[in-house]
Coordinates of C-alpha atoms in Angstrom, one line a residue:
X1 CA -11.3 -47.5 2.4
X2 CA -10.1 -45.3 -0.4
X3 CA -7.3 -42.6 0.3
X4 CA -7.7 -38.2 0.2
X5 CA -6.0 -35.3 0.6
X6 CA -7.0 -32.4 2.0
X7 CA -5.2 -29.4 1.4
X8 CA -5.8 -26.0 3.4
X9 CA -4.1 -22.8 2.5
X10 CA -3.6 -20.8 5.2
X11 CA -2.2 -17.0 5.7
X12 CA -0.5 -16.6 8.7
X13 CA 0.8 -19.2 11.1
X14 CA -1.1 -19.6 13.2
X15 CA -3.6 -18.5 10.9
X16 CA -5.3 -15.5 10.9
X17 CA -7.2 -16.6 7.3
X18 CA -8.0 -19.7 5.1
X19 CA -9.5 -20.3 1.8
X20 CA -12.0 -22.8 1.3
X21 CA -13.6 -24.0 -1.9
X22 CA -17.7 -24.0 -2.3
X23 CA -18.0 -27.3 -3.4
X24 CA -20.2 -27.3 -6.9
X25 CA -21.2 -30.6 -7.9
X26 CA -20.5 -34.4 -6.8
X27 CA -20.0 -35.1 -3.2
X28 CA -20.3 -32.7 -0.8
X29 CA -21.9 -29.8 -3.0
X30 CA -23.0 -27.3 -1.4
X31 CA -20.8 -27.4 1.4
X32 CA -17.2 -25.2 2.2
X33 CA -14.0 -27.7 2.3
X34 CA -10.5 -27.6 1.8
X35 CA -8.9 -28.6 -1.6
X36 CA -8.1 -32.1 -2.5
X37 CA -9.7 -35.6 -3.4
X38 CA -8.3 -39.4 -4.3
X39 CA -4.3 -40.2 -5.3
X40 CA -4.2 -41.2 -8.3
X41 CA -2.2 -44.6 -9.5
X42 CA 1.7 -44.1 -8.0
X43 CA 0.5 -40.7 -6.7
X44 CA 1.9 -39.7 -2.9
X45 CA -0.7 -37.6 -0.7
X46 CA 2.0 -34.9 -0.9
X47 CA 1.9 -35.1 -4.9
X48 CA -2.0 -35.6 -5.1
X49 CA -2.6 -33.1 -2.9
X50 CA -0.2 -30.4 -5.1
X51 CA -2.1 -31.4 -8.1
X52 CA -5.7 -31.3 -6.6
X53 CA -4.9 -27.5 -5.0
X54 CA -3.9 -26.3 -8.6
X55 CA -6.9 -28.3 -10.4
X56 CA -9.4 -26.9 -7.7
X57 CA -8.7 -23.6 -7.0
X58 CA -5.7 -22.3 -9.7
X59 CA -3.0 -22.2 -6.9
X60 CA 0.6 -23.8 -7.6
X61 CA 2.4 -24.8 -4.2
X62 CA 5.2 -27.5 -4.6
X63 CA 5.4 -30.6 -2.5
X64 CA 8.0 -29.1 0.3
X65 CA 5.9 -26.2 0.8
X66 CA 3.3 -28.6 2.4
X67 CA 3.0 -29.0 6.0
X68 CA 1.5 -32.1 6.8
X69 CA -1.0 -31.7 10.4
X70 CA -2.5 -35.2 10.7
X71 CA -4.9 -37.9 9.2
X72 CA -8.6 -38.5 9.6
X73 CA -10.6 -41.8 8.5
X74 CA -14.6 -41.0 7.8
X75 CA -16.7 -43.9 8.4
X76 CA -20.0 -44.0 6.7
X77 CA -22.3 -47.0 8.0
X78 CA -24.8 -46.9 5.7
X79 CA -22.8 -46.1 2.5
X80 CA -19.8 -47.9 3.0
X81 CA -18.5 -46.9 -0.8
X82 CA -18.1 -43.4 0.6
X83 CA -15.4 -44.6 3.6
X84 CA -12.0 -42.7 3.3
X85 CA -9.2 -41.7 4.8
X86 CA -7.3 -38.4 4.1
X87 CA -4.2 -36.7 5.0
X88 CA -4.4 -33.5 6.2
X89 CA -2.2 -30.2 4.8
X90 CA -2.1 -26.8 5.4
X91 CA -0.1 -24.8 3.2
X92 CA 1.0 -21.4 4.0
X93 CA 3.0 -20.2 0.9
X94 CA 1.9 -20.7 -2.9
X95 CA 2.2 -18.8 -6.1
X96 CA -0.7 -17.5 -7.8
X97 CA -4.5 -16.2 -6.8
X98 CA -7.5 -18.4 -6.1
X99 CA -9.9 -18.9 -9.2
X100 CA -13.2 -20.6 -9.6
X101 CA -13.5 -24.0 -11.5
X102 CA -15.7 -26.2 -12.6
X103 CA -15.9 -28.0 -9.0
X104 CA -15.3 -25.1 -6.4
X105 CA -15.8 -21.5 -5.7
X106 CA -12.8 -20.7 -3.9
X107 CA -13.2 -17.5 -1.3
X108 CA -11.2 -16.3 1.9
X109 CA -12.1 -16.5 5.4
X110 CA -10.9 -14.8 9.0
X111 CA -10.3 -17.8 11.2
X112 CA -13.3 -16.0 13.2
X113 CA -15.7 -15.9 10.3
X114 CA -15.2 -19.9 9.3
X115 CA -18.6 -21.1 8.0
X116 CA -19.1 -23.9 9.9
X117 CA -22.6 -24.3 10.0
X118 CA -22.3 -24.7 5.7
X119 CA -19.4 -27.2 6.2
X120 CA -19.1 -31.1 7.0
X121 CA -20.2 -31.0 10.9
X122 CA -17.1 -33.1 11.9
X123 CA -15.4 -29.5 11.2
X124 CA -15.8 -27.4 14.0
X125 CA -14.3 -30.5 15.8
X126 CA -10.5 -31.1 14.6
X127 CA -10.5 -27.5 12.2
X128 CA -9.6 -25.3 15.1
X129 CA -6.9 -27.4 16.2
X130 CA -4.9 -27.9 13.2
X131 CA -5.5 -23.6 12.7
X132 CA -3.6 -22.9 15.4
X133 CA -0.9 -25.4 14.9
X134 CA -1.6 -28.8 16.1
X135 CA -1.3 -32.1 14.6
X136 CA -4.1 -34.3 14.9
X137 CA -5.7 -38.1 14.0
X138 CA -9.0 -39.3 14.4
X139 CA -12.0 -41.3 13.4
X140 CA -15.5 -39.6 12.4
X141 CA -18.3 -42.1 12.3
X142 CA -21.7 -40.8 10.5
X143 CA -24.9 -41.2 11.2
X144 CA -27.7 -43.3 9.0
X145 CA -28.4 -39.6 6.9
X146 CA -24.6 -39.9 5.7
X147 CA -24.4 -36.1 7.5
X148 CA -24.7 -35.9 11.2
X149 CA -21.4 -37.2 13.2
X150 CA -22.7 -39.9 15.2
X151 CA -19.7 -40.6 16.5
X152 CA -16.0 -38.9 16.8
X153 CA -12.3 -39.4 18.5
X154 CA -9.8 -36.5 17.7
X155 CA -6.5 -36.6 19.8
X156 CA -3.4 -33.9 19.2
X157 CA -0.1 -35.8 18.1

């Protein structure tokens, strides 16, 4: 199982808006995420999830301005190469403004207006939580189409 970051910047805590990236190409296109992807070599999720923020969506945050909500491990039966853990972030304070890149559209969202319906569907289930504060862990098992959550355990820290 290979290890992610995911990093969410959030205004207001608890939040009252969040950027997410349109994801362009590779996996998950098409859908709305957070920022972030793989460590890479002597990289810490803190570090990794600094540097993907900045290469995904222009924003500079340092590593103390990271709040760190929780892990999540994504199980994927019948494309076991996808398997990954990541370490969830939201981040509330940051120094520039969100532009596009070559991998994601970035754009801002009322916590009211989340697109969850264009995101992965294990979303709706942890997202909330972490929004208004929470720490969480938990296991997402998908189903055979590598989309649907076949199964899913999410408990508060």
């Amino acid at each position: 199982m290979r290890s992610t970051t995911l990093c969410l910047p959030v205004q207001g805590r608890p939040a009252e808006r969040i950027l997410l990236g349109l994801k362009k190409t590779g996996f998950g296109c098409g859908k709305y995420n957070g920022f972030g992807g793989k460590f890479e070599e002597g990289e810490t999720a803190a570090a990794a999830a600094v540097r993907e923020l900045k290469e995904e969506c222009g924003l500079a945050a340092c590593e103390a301005d990271l709040e760190y909500v929780g892990e999540l491990q994504f199980v994927f039966p019948a494309s076991p190469e996808l398997d990954h853990d990541v370490q969830l972030y939201v981040v509330p304070t940051w120094q520039g403004e969100p532009q596009e890149s070559p991998e994601m559209k970035p754009e801002w969202f009322a916590i009211a207006d989340i697109p969850y319906k264009q995101m992965w569907a294990d979303d709706i289930y942890w997202l909330p939580a972490v929004l208004k504060g929470k720490k969480i862990s938990g296991r997402v098992i998908f189903g055979e189409n590598n989309e649907d959550v076949e199964d899913i355990t999410i408990r508060s820290l």
